[in-house]
Each structure stands twice: as structure tokens, then as C-alpha cells.
mmCIF file of C-alpha atoms and ligand atoms in Angstrom:
data_model
loop_
_atom_site.group_PDB
_atom_site.id
_atom_site.type_symbol
_atom_site.label_atom_id
_atom_site.label_comp_id
_atom_site.label_asym_id
_atom_site.label_seq_id
_atom_site.Cartn_x
_atom_site.Cartn_y
_atom_site.Cartn_z
ATOM 1 C CA MET A 1 11.318 -3.398 19.959
ATOM 2 C CA GLY A 2 13.062 -6.697 18.434
ATOM 3 C CA GLU A 3 12.959 -7.908 15.242
ATOM 4 C CA GLU A 4 10.076 -9.844 15.017
ATOM 5 C CA GLY A 5 8.363 -6.424 15.253
ATOM 6 C CA PHE A 6 8.545 -6.114 11.650
ATOM 7 C CA ASP A 7 6.604 -7.598 8.683
ATOM 8 C CA PHE A 8 9.810 -9.069 6.596
ATOM 9 C CA GLN A 9 7.177 -10.480 3.998
ATOM 10 C CA VAL A 10 9.114 -13.849 3.280
ATOM 11 C CA ASP A 11 6.573 -15.985 1.561
ATOM 12 C CA HIS A 12 5.316 -12.390 -0.381
ATOM 13 C CA ILE A 13 8.765 -12.659 -1.246
ATOM 14 C CA ILE A 14 8.895 -16.726 -2.085
ATOM 15 C CA SER A 15 5.424 -16.178 -3.730
ATOM 16 C CA VAL A 16 7.043 -13.735 -6.276
ATOM 17 C CA ILE A 17 10.231 -15.785 -6.664
ATOM 18 C CA LYS A 18 8.140 -19.061 -7.821
ATOM 19 C CA ASP A 19 6.092 -16.799 -10.400
ATOM 20 C CA SER A 20 9.671 -15.468 -11.341
ATOM 21 C CA GLY A 21 11.631 -18.639 -12.388
ATOM 22 C CA ALA A 22 14.869 -16.796 -11.007
ATOM 23 C CA GLU A 23 17.397 -18.770 -10.432
ATOM 24 C CA VAL A 24 20.221 -16.158 -8.357
ATOM 25 C CA VAL A 25 18.465 -13.792 -6.164
ATOM 26 C CA GLY A 26 20.133 -10.638 -4.295
ATOM 27 C CA LEU A 27 19.336 -9.456 -1.231
ATOM 28 C CA GLN A 28 19.859 -5.996 -0.171
ATOM 29 C CA PHE A 29 19.292 -5.082 4.029
ATOM 30 C CA PRO A 30 19.713 -1.621 6.084
ATOM 31 C CA GLU A 31 22.318 -2.208 8.740
ATOM 32 C CA GLY A 32 19.506 -2.157 11.622
ATOM 33 C CA PHE A 33 18.114 -6.056 9.766
ATOM 34 C CA LYS A 34 21.661 -7.442 7.983
ATOM 35 C CA ARG A 35 21.651 -9.847 11.071
ATOM 36 C CA LYS A 36 18.173 -11.357 9.959
ATOM 37 C CA SER A 37 19.502 -11.842 6.418
ATOM 38 C CA PRO A 38 20.733 -15.219 6.689
ATOM 39 C CA ALA A 39 17.743 -17.151 8.459
ATOM 40 C CA ILE A 40 15.200 -14.646 6.040
ATOM 41 C CA ALA A 41 17.690 -15.950 2.838
ATOM 42 C CA ALA A 42 17.501 -20.247 4.503
ATOM 43 C CA GLN A 43 14.171 -19.215 4.191
ATOM 44 C CA ILE A 44 13.781 -18.237 1.060
ATOM 45 C CA GLU A 45 16.415 -20.898 -0.338
ATOM 46 C CA SER A 46 14.202 -23.863 0.962
ATOM 47 C CA GLY A 47 10.944 -22.595 0.288
ATOM 48 C CA THR A 48 12.667 -22.431 -3.291
ATOM 49 C CA SER A 49 14.343 -23.568 -5.908
ATOM 50 C CA VAL A 50 16.680 -20.288 -5.843
ATOM 51 C CA ASN A 51 19.805 -19.402 -4.829
ATOM 52 C CA VAL A 52 20.334 -16.487 -3.012
ATOM 53 C CA ILE A 53 23.961 -13.801 -2.670
ATOM 54 C CA ILE A 54 23.082 -11.272 0.024
ATOM 55 C CA SER A 55 24.800 -8.080 -0.318
ATOM 56 C CA GLY A 56 27.710 -6.891 2.715
ATOM 57 C CA ASN A 57 27.853 -3.452 1.314
ATOM 58 C CA PRO A 58 26.800 -0.628 4.159
ATOM 59 C CA CYS A 59 23.150 0.142 3.320
ATOM 60 C CA PHE A 60 21.391 3.625 4.555
ATOM 61 C CA GLY A 61 18.537 4.423 2.229
ATOM 62 C CA ALA A 62 16.478 3.824 -1.714
ATOM 63 C CA CYS A 63 19.026 5.489 -2.769
ATOM 64 C CA ASP A 64 21.803 3.223 -2.190
ATOM 65 C CA ILE A 65 20.857 -0.436 -4.997
ATOM 66 C CA ASP A 66 23.625 -2.461 -4.692
ATOM 67 C CA VAL A 67 24.025 -1.832 -8.608
ATOM 68 C CA ALA A 68 27.050 -4.590 -8.297
ATOM 69 C CA LEU A 69 25.222 -7.626 -7.176
ATOM 70 C CA LEU A 70 21.981 -6.114 -9.621
ATOM 71 C CA ASP A 71 24.346 -7.035 -12.129
ATOM 72 C CA LYS A 72 24.959 -10.481 -10.825
ATOM 73 C CA VAL A 73 20.499 -11.994 -10.158
ATOM 74 C CA ASP A 74 17.956 -12.128 -11.394
ATOM 75 C CA MET A 75 16.682 -10.617 -8.982
ATOM 76 C CA LEU A 76 17.664 -7.862 -5.604
ATOM 77 C CA PHE A 77 15.302 -7.690 -2.987
ATOM 78 C CA HIS A 78 15.899 -4.354 -0.886
ATOM 79 C CA PHE A 79 14.690 -4.183 2.589
ATOM 80 C CA GLY A 80 13.578 -1.414 4.404
ATOM 81 C CA HIS A 81 12.926 1.369 2.226
ATOM 82 C CA ALA A 82 10.309 2.426 -0.130
ATOM 83 C CA PRO A 83 11.204 3.592 -3.487
ATOM 84 C CA LEU A 84 12.560 6.605 -4.800
ATOM 85 C CA ASP A 85 11.122 7.745 -8.153
ATOM 86 C CA ASP A 86 14.424 8.080 -10.001
ATOM 87 C CA ASN A 87 16.787 5.767 -9.395
ATOM 88 C CA GLY A 88 16.384 3.961 -12.700
ATOM 89 C CA LEU A 89 16.549 0.353 -11.140
ATOM 90 C CA ALA A 90 13.407 -0.932 -11.306
ATOM 91 C CA GLY A 91 12.140 -3.799 -12.991
ATOM 92 C CA LYS A 92 14.836 -6.027 -11.593
ATOM 93 C CA THR A 93 14.555 -4.515 -8.017
ATOM 94 C CA PHE A 94 11.719 -4.881 -5.669
ATOM 95 C CA PHE A 95 11.552 -2.804 -2.602
ATOM 96 C CA ILE A 96 9.921 -4.871 0.221
ATOM 97 C CA GLU A 97 9.653 -1.763 2.958
ATOM 98 C CA VAL A 98 9.529 -4.029 6.297
ATOM 99 C CA ARG A 99 7.141 -2.341 7.936
ATOM 100 C CA SER A 100 6.656 -2.064 11.831
ATOM 101 C CA ARG A 101 3.773 -3.857 13.739
ATOM 102 C CA ALA A 102 4.841 -1.240 16.892
ATOM 103 C CA ASP A 103 1.398 0.231 18.018
ATOM 104 C CA VAL A 104 0.790 3.707 17.715
ATOM 105 C CA THR A 105 -2.341 4.382 19.584
ATOM 106 C CA GLU A 106 -0.572 4.589 23.291
ATOM 107 C CA VAL A 107 1.457 6.787 22.484
ATOM 108 C CA VAL A 108 -0.434 9.230 20.662
ATOM 109 C CA ARG A 109 -3.113 9.577 22.850
ATOM 110 C CA LYS A 110 -0.305 10.247 25.405
ATOM 111 C CA ALA A 111 0.981 13.255 22.595
ATOM 112 C CA LEU A 112 -2.823 14.904 22.063
ATOM 113 C CA PRO A 113 -2.199 17.000 25.654
ATOM 114 C CA GLU A 114 1.056 18.318 24.671
ATOM 115 C CA LEU A 115 -0.059 19.437 20.983
ATOM 116 C CA SER A 116 -1.131 23.162 22.446
ATOM 117 C CA GLY A 117 -1.553 24.041 17.955
ATOM 118 C CA HIS A 118 -5.419 23.161 16.117
ATOM 119 C CA ARG A 119 -4.153 21.703 13.105
ATOM 120 C CA ILE A 120 -1.760 19.202 13.036
ATOM 121 C CA CYS A 121 0.240 18.111 10.238
ATOM 122 C CA LEU A 122 1.527 14.334 11.066
ATOM 123 C CA ILE A 123 4.865 12.830 9.485
ATOM 124 C CA THR A 124 6.670 9.346 9.750
ATOM 125 C CA THR A 125 8.820 6.877 8.780
ATOM 126 C CA VAL A 126 8.115 4.613 6.225
ATOM 127 C CA GLN A 127 7.986 2.052 9.016
ATOM 128 C CA HIS A 128 4.107 3.529 10.489
ATOM 129 C CA VAL A 129 2.801 4.771 7.649
ATOM 130 C CA HIS A 130 -0.293 2.168 7.416
ATOM 131 C CA LYS A 131 -0.798 3.828 10.725
ATOM 132 C CA LEU A 132 -1.152 7.594 9.771
ATOM 133 C CA GLU A 133 -5.100 7.021 9.405
ATOM 134 C CA ASP A 134 -5.924 5.402 12.797
ATOM 135 C CA ALA A 135 -3.624 8.397 14.483
ATOM 136 C CA CYS A 136 -5.815 10.688 12.341
ATOM 137 C CA ARG A 137 -8.512 9.313 13.897
ATOM 138 C CA ILE A 138 -7.084 9.475 17.774
ATOM 139 C CA LEU A 139 -6.117 13.662 16.237
ATOM 140 C CA GLU A 140 -10.229 13.778 15.211
ATOM 141 C CA THR A 141 -11.047 12.566 18.678
ATOM 142 C CA GLY A 142 -8.890 14.305 20.903
ATOM 143 C CA GLY A 143 -10.477 17.460 18.858
ATOM 144 C CA LYS A 144 -7.529 18.530 16.567
ATOM 145 C CA GLU A 145 -7.972 18.485 12.444
ATOM 146 C CA CYS A 146 -4.968 16.108 11.133
ATOM 147 C CA VAL A 147 -3.068 17.027 8.332
ATOM 148 C CA ILE A 148 -0.689 14.240 5.861
ATOM 149 C CA GLY A 149 0.464 15.991 3.505
ATOM 150 C CA ARG A 150 1.062 14.544 -0.155
ATOM 151 C CA GLY A 151 5.073 15.114 -0.587
ATOM 152 C CA ASP A 152 6.879 15.588 -3.960
ATOM 153 C CA SER A 153 7.338 12.351 -6.420
ATOM 154 C CA LYS A 154 10.303 11.376 -4.797
ATOM 155 C CA ILE A 155 8.002 10.291 -1.575
ATOM 156 C CA ALA A 156 5.940 7.024 -1.663
ATOM 157 C CA TYR A 157 3.322 7.727 0.384
ATOM 158 C CA PRO A 158 1.366 10.517 1.963
ATOM 159 C CA GLY A 159 3.293 11.420 5.423
ATOM 160 C CA GLN A 160 6.335 9.863 4.578
ATOM 161 C CA VAL A 161 9.431 11.549 5.290
ATOM 162 C CA LEU A 162 13.145 10.751 4.305
ATOM 163 C CA GLY A 163 16.362 12.285 5.783
ATOM 164 C CA CYS A 164 16.850 13.890 2.815
ATOM 165 C CA ASN A 165 13.196 14.627 1.586
ATOM 166 C CA PHE A 166 10.754 16.945 4.378
ATOM 167 C CA SER A 167 7.828 17.484 1.534
ATOM 168 C CA ALA A 168 5.438 15.897 2.990
ATOM 169 C CA GLY A 169 5.711 17.902 6.228
ATOM 170 C CA ARG A 170 6.634 21.750 4.013
ATOM 171 C CA GLY A 171 3.618 21.312 1.871
ATOM 172 C CA GLU A 172 0.816 21.295 4.222
ATOM 173 C CA GLU A 173 -0.980 24.403 6.133
ATOM 174 C CA CYS A 174 -0.724 23.327 9.938
ATOM 175 C CA ASP A 175 0.162 24.819 13.328
ATOM 176 C CA GLU A 176 2.032 21.928 14.596
ATOM 177 C CA TYR A 177 3.972 18.430 12.970
ATOM 178 C CA LEU A 178 3.262 15.265 15.179
ATOM 179 C CA TYR A 179 6.574 13.079 14.200
ATOM 180 C CA ILE A 180 5.562 8.995 14.095
ATOM 181 C CA GLY A 181 8.859 7.012 14.764
ATOM 182 C CA SER A 182 11.740 6.996 16.951
ATOM 183 C CA GLY A 183 15.603 8.969 16.036
ATOM 184 C CA GLU A 184 15.395 12.676 15.875
ATOM 185 C CA PHE A 185 17.548 13.615 13.127
ATOM 186 C CA HIS A 186 13.932 13.311 10.383
ATOM 187 C CA PRO A 187 12.044 15.421 13.217
ATOM 188 C CA LEU A 188 14.854 18.229 13.410
ATOM 189 C CA GLY A 189 14.251 18.206 9.830
ATOM 190 C CA VAL A 190 10.530 19.318 9.386
ATOM 191 C CA SER A 191 11.785 21.776 12.578
ATOM 192 C CA LEU A 192 14.303 23.764 10.379
ATOM 193 C CA ALA A 193 12.773 22.910 6.994
ATOM 194 C CA THR A 194 9.223 24.594 8.605
ATOM 195 C CA GLY A 195 10.075 26.739 11.723
ATOM 196 C CA LYS A 196 7.029 24.972 13.575
ATOM 197 C CA ASN A 197 7.007 23.070 16.780
ATOM 198 C CA VAL A 198 7.593 18.956 15.902
ATOM 199 C CA LEU A 199 6.245 16.896 18.780
ATOM 200 C CA ILE A 200 7.814 12.989 18.087
ATOM 201 C CA ALA A 201 5.762 9.930 19.150
ATOM 202 C CA ASP A 202 7.961 7.282 20.257
ATOM 203 C CA PRO A 203 6.224 4.150 19.665
ATOM 204 C CA PHE A 204 9.423 1.667 20.469
ATOM 205 C CA VAL A 205 9.593 3.400 24.421
ATOM 206 C CA ASN A 206 6.391 4.954 24.526
ATOM 207 C CA GLU A 207 7.881 8.535 24.833
ATOM 208 C CA VAL A 208 6.703 11.985 23.372
ATOM 209 C CA ARG A 209 9.060 15.185 23.646
ATOM 210 C CA HIS A 210 9.918 17.558 21.981
ATOM 211 C CA ALA A 211 12.632 18.020 18.466
ATOM 212 C CA ASP A 212 14.587 20.720 19.976
ATOM 213 C CA PRO A 213 16.943 21.709 16.989
ATOM 214 C CA SER A 214 19.517 24.334 18.878
ATOM 215 C CA ARG A 215 22.003 22.001 19.676
ATOM 216 C CA VAL A 216 22.569 20.707 15.744
ATOM 217 C CA LEU A 217 22.122 25.027 15.075
ATOM 218 C CA ARG A 218 25.056 25.135 17.342
ATOM 219 C CA GLN A 219 27.078 22.171 16.046
ATOM 220 C CA ARG A 220 26.391 23.583 12.300
ATOM 221 C CA SER A 221 27.119 27.172 13.418
ATOM 222 C CA ALA A 222 30.150 25.729 14.478
ATOM 223 C CA VAL A 223 31.299 24.143 11.057
ATOM 224 C CA ILE A 224 30.187 26.998 8.834
ATOM 225 C CA ALA A 225 32.553 29.620 11.356
ATOM 226 C CA LYS A 226 35.544 27.115 11.090
ATOM 227 C CA SER A 227 34.949 27.489 6.821
ATOM 228 C CA LEU A 228 34.302 31.579 7.006
ATOM 229 C CA ASP A 229 38.741 31.378 5.969
ATOM 230 C CA ALA A 230 38.727 28.110 3.428
ATOM 231 C CA LYS A 231 40.500 29.156 0.124
ATOM 232 C CA VAL A 232 40.060 25.412 -1.380
ATOM 233 C CA PHE A 233 36.967 23.823 -0.925
ATOM 234 C CA GLY A 234 36.295 19.293 -1.760
ATOM 235 C CA ILE A 235 33.204 19.129 -3.261
ATOM 236 C CA ILE A 236 31.826 15.167 -2.816
ATOM 237 C CA VAL A 237 29.509 13.242 -4.965
ATOM 238 C CA SER A 238 28.477 9.972 -4.304
ATOM 239 C CA SER A 239 27.843 8.037 -7.183
ATOM 240 C CA LYS A 240 24.896 5.853 -5.072
ATOM 241 C CA PRO A 241 22.199 5.907 -8.234
ATOM 242 C CA GLY A 242 19.709 8.076 -5.438
ATOM 243 C CA GLN A 243 22.656 10.309 -4.570
ATOM 244 C CA GLU A 244 24.156 11.555 -7.571
ATOM 245 C CA ARG A 245 24.117 15.572 -7.661
ATOM 246 C CA MET A 246 26.776 16.259 -9.994
ATOM 247 C CA GLN A 247 25.348 18.582 -11.468
ATOM 248 C CA LEU A 248 24.796 20.672 -8.125
ATOM 249 C CA ALA A 249 28.160 20.325 -7.328
ATOM 250 C CA GLN A 250 29.568 21.903 -10.563
ATOM 251 C CA ASP A 251 27.199 24.688 -9.858
ATOM 252 C CA LEU A 252 28.979 25.124 -6.639
ATOM 253 C CA LYS A 253 32.289 24.615 -7.649
ATOM 254 C CA ASP A 254 31.183 27.378 -10.397
ATOM 255 C CA LEU A 255 30.041 29.775 -7.069
ATOM 256 C CA ALA A 256 33.796 29.098 -6.285
ATOM 257 C CA VAL A 257 35.420 30.074 -8.334
ATOM 258 C CA ARG A 258 33.411 33.420 -9.320
ATOM 259 C CA HIS A 259 34.223 34.170 -5.136
ATOM 260 C CA GLY A 260 37.663 34.037 -5.978
ATOM 261 C CA MET A 261 37.738 30.166 -4.277
ATOM 262 C CA SER A 262 39.523 26.853 -5.760
ATOM 263 C CA ALA A 263 37.832 24.245 -5.702
ATOM 264 C CA HIS A 264 37.737 20.120 -7.018
ATOM 265 C CA ILE A 265 35.014 17.351 -7.291
ATOM 266 C CA PHE A 266 35.528 14.557 -5.833
ATOM 267 C CA THR A 267 33.877 11.754 -6.846
ATOM 268 C CA MET A 268 33.478 8.398 -4.463
ATOM 269 C CA ASP A 269 30.527 5.396 -3.957
ATOM 270 C CA LEU A 270 30.912 5.616 -0.033
ATOM 271 C CA VAL A 271 31.547 9.018 1.576
ATOM 272 C CA THR A 272 34.263 8.319 4.998
ATOM 273 C CA PRO A 273 36.116 10.328 6.425
ATOM 274 C CA ASP A 274 38.851 7.697 6.087
ATOM 275 C CA GLN A 275 37.967 7.912 2.193
ATOM 276 C CA LEU A 276 38.432 11.367 2.181
ATOM 277 C CA LEU A 277 41.369 11.682 4.577
ATOM 278 C CA GLN A 278 44.131 12.291 1.899
ATOM 279 C CA PHE A 279 42.227 15.504 0.237
ATOM 280 C CA ARG A 280 43.856 18.090 1.935
ATOM 281 C CA VAL A 281 41.635 20.930 1.728
ATOM 282 C CA ASP A 282 40.618 23.892 3.458
ATOM 283 C CA ALA A 283 36.541 22.616 3.876
ATOM 284 C CA PHE A 284 34.389 20.378 2.050
ATOM 285 C CA VAL A 285 31.305 20.783 0.791
ATOM 286 C CA ASN A 286 28.241 17.593 0.530
ATOM 287 C CA THR A 287 26.149 16.892 -2.045
ATOM 288 C CA ALA A 288 25.895 13.169 -0.716
ATOM 289 C CA CYS A 289 23.501 12.058 1.325
ATOM 290 C CA PRO A 290 22.324 14.946 3.173
ATOM 291 C CA ARG A 291 22.958 13.203 7.055
ATOM 292 C CA LEU A 292 26.265 12.366 5.849
ATOM 293 C CA ALA A 293 27.704 16.222 7.045
ATOM 294 C CA VAL A 294 24.853 16.343 10.134
ATOM 295 C CA ASP A 295 25.592 12.762 11.456
ATOM 296 C CA GLU A 296 28.986 12.546 11.020
ATOM 297 C CA VAL A 297 30.165 15.964 12.451
ATOM 298 C CA GLY A 298 33.894 16.102 14.103
ATOM 299 C CA ARG A 299 34.596 13.130 11.966
ATOM 300 C CA PHE A 300 36.685 14.032 8.603
ATOM 301 C CA SER A 301 39.822 16.179 8.341
ATOM 302 C CA ALA A 302 38.176 19.482 7.661
ATOM 303 C CA PRO A 303 34.969 20.552 8.329
ATOM 304 C CA MET A 304 32.385 19.514 6.267
ATOM 305 C CA LEU A 305 29.832 21.712 4.967
ATOM 306 C CA THR A 306 25.666 20.922 3.335
ATOM 307 C CA PRO A 307 25.257 22.885 -0.068
ATOM 308 C CA GLN A 308 23.537 25.106 1.945
ATOM 309 C CA GLU A 309 26.067 26.075 5.025
ATOM 310 C CA PHE A 310 28.424 26.772 1.882
ATOM 311 C CA GLU A 311 26.239 29.176 0.301
ATOM 312 C CA ILE A 312 26.170 30.770 3.782
ATOM 313 C CA VAL A 313 30.545 30.738 4.348
ATOM 314 C CA LEU A 314 29.441 32.797 0.612
ATOM 315 C CA GLY A 315 27.332 35.163 1.905
ATOM 316 C CA GLU A 316 24.902 33.795 -0.886
ATOM 317 C CA ARG A 317 22.808 33.180 2.464
ATOM 318 C CA SER A 318 22.005 34.598 5.897
ATOM 319 C CA TRP A 319 22.333 32.366 8.389
ATOM 320 C CA GLU A 320 18.277 32.829 9.382
ATOM 321 C CA ALA A 321 18.415 30.532 6.157
ATOM 322 C CA LEU A 322 19.807 28.061 8.015
ATOM 323 C CA VAL A 323 18.281 24.676 6.962
ATOM 324 C CA PHE A 324 19.203 21.257 6.721
ATOM 325 C CA ASP A 325 19.932 20.257 2.832
ATOM 326 C CA GLU A 326 17.625 17.917 0.816
ATOM 327 C CA ILE A 327 17.364 15.768 -1.847
ATOM 328 C CA THR A 328 13.383 17.022 -3.511
ATOM 329 C CA GLY A 329 12.142 16.055 -6.717
ATOM 330 C CA ASP A 330 8.790 16.904 -8.669
ATOM 331 C CA CYS A 331 6.037 18.465 -6.524
ATOM 332 C CA PRO A 332 2.484 16.320 -8.118
HETATM 333 S S1 LIG B 1 20.233 9.913 0.612
HETATM 334 FE FE1 LIG B 1 20.367 9.602 2.568
HETATM 335 S S2 LIG B 1 18.759 10.595 3.677
HETATM 336 FE FE2 LIG B 1 18.086 10.266 1.262
HETATM 337 S S3 LIG B 1 17.654 8.073 0.829
HETATM 338 FE FE3 LIG B 1 19.730 7.737 1.033
HETATM 339 S S4 LIG B 1 20.262 7.507 2.895
HETATM 340 FE FE4 LIG B 1 18.452 8.416 3.189
#
């Protein structure tokens, strides 16, 4: 589905701007929607009298508000994500969630015979949360029981999962999960967090497939194995508002010291392989975006562990308890 399959709510944005008296407005898009930004900026400028500034910085989540741009504008419209509970930037930041117009009913019907359990927990990203009730009705008509988990305080909508938060899945008793969306990361995370089967129903290509964590588990096991002899660790902390976990980094450093290891905390905004190239350590431990260690596996100059994998390296956690890292909030 092209970008026309998403709702950028330009009329709503224009009306919010007109009501606000703003003169300078910022726009921030995730990578997948950046190409759309000049056209949206032009529509906003012709529908209002504001000057629009577009953020060119990388953006991967609601954790990643362009704080420098926020300082220079009266309002910032952040596209593609729902708010997190604690970014502390509310007031001037407006989240435009960019809901998908894709029909999910056909792919959910297709998924029905593949579900072997009775009580099914539905999960999705913010792009499809408005379609979960439709999906539930199809499951119930097919004889299943449907549940949608509330999730913790990081989660804006019931059933929503983030790449760093699977609480909407973990909190519900169910036999099996049905994930509506594209991509593998979120369903793999729920599968590892719960130990249960996750069926993926991808409405963009009308395809149903099972999440298979075996390949990612092999990759993670290899990263852990490579770090077993490490003596010097670099603990990464991001300064992005929704990713900064300095206390966790400090706790991990203390843990390393208690195990007779050496550990240093490195802080930076965007964490990339190039950014870390000059730091000579035996292994990195990432407390920034939890997707980083998994998505960029093999691209860093030393193995990059998640905090949970670091605990395995130090013998504080069993290999069987390997899960994806999460940034969780308070449970309601
Ligand atoms: S920390 Fe990573 S996974 Fe979580 S919201 Fe930000 S970009 Fe997404």
C-alpha cells in the first residue's frame, strides 16, 4: 500500500494551527513517511499563514521527539506514532498517528483456520488499532474468544505494541496471539515474552504466517557466546527523551564491577555503528532503543548485548530466560 493508504489528517492539522495563533510550525516524520513531507508542508502553508520547518533528523518512534526543533517552533506535529506517557514534551507536541486505511477483515478471515487455540489475544501497531474491534468480531463469529490487552502506561491504545513494549500482549491470559500488521519484530517480541504462538496477519500483502523466533534466538545466542570472555564493556545510553535509561546503565555498570569487570558508560543521541567505532571495548551493552541490538546485529565493532543478555553473560540470568529488552511503564 502506498502513502495514499494512510491518513495524515492535514485538514485537522490546519484547523488546530488556525485555532492556536502559531506562526512557526515543525513537522517530524519517521523514515517511511519522510518523502511525503514536502507535499504536506505545502498543503499546511497554503491552508494557513504559518512558516513550516521539517525535521531532517532520523526518527524511529515517539521516544524520538526532535527537541532542538521543538525549541524553535510554536507547535511540533510528530507523525506516525502515538504518544508515550513520559516524554515530558506534551503541550507543544501533537501526535498525528497516521492510521492505515487498509482493510484487515480479509486477512483476519484468512488467519482464522490457522489459529489452533480458542482464546485469542489481538495485538497490533498504532496504524491498525482502530481495526481491532472489527477483527474481534470476525474471530468471535468464527467461534473464538477474543481479548485485547490494555498494556501498561507507555501504551496509548488497548492492543497496541511497540518495538520496546509488549505489555498489551503479556498482560492477558490467552492460548495464542494474532498480530495484525507487517514486519516481524513486534510478533517475535511477543512470542519471546510469552512463549506462545504468534500468528501474523499482514493486511498489506494479505498474507498469514507464523512468527518464528528460532533465527533471532540463534543470532542472539551467537552474540552472547562472543561476549563470554569480555572484560571491558561499553554501556550505551541515548539522550533521546523516551530512550534515556541512565539508572539502568548505572545499575549494569555496578553489576559489572561486582563481577570484577570493567565498564564505561557512553552517552549519545543517535546510536550508530559509526558512532561507536572509536570506542575500544570487548562488548557493548545497549540501554537505548531495544531494537538496535537486534536490528543492527553484526554491524558494530564489538558484540552488542541487551541488558538481559548482559545478565546471561555474567551468569545472573539463565539462557532459557532470554527475552527481548523492553522499556516498560506502570501497569494500570
Ligand atoms: S525506543 Fe525504539 S522501539 Fe521504543 S518507541 Fe522508541 S524507536 Fe520504537
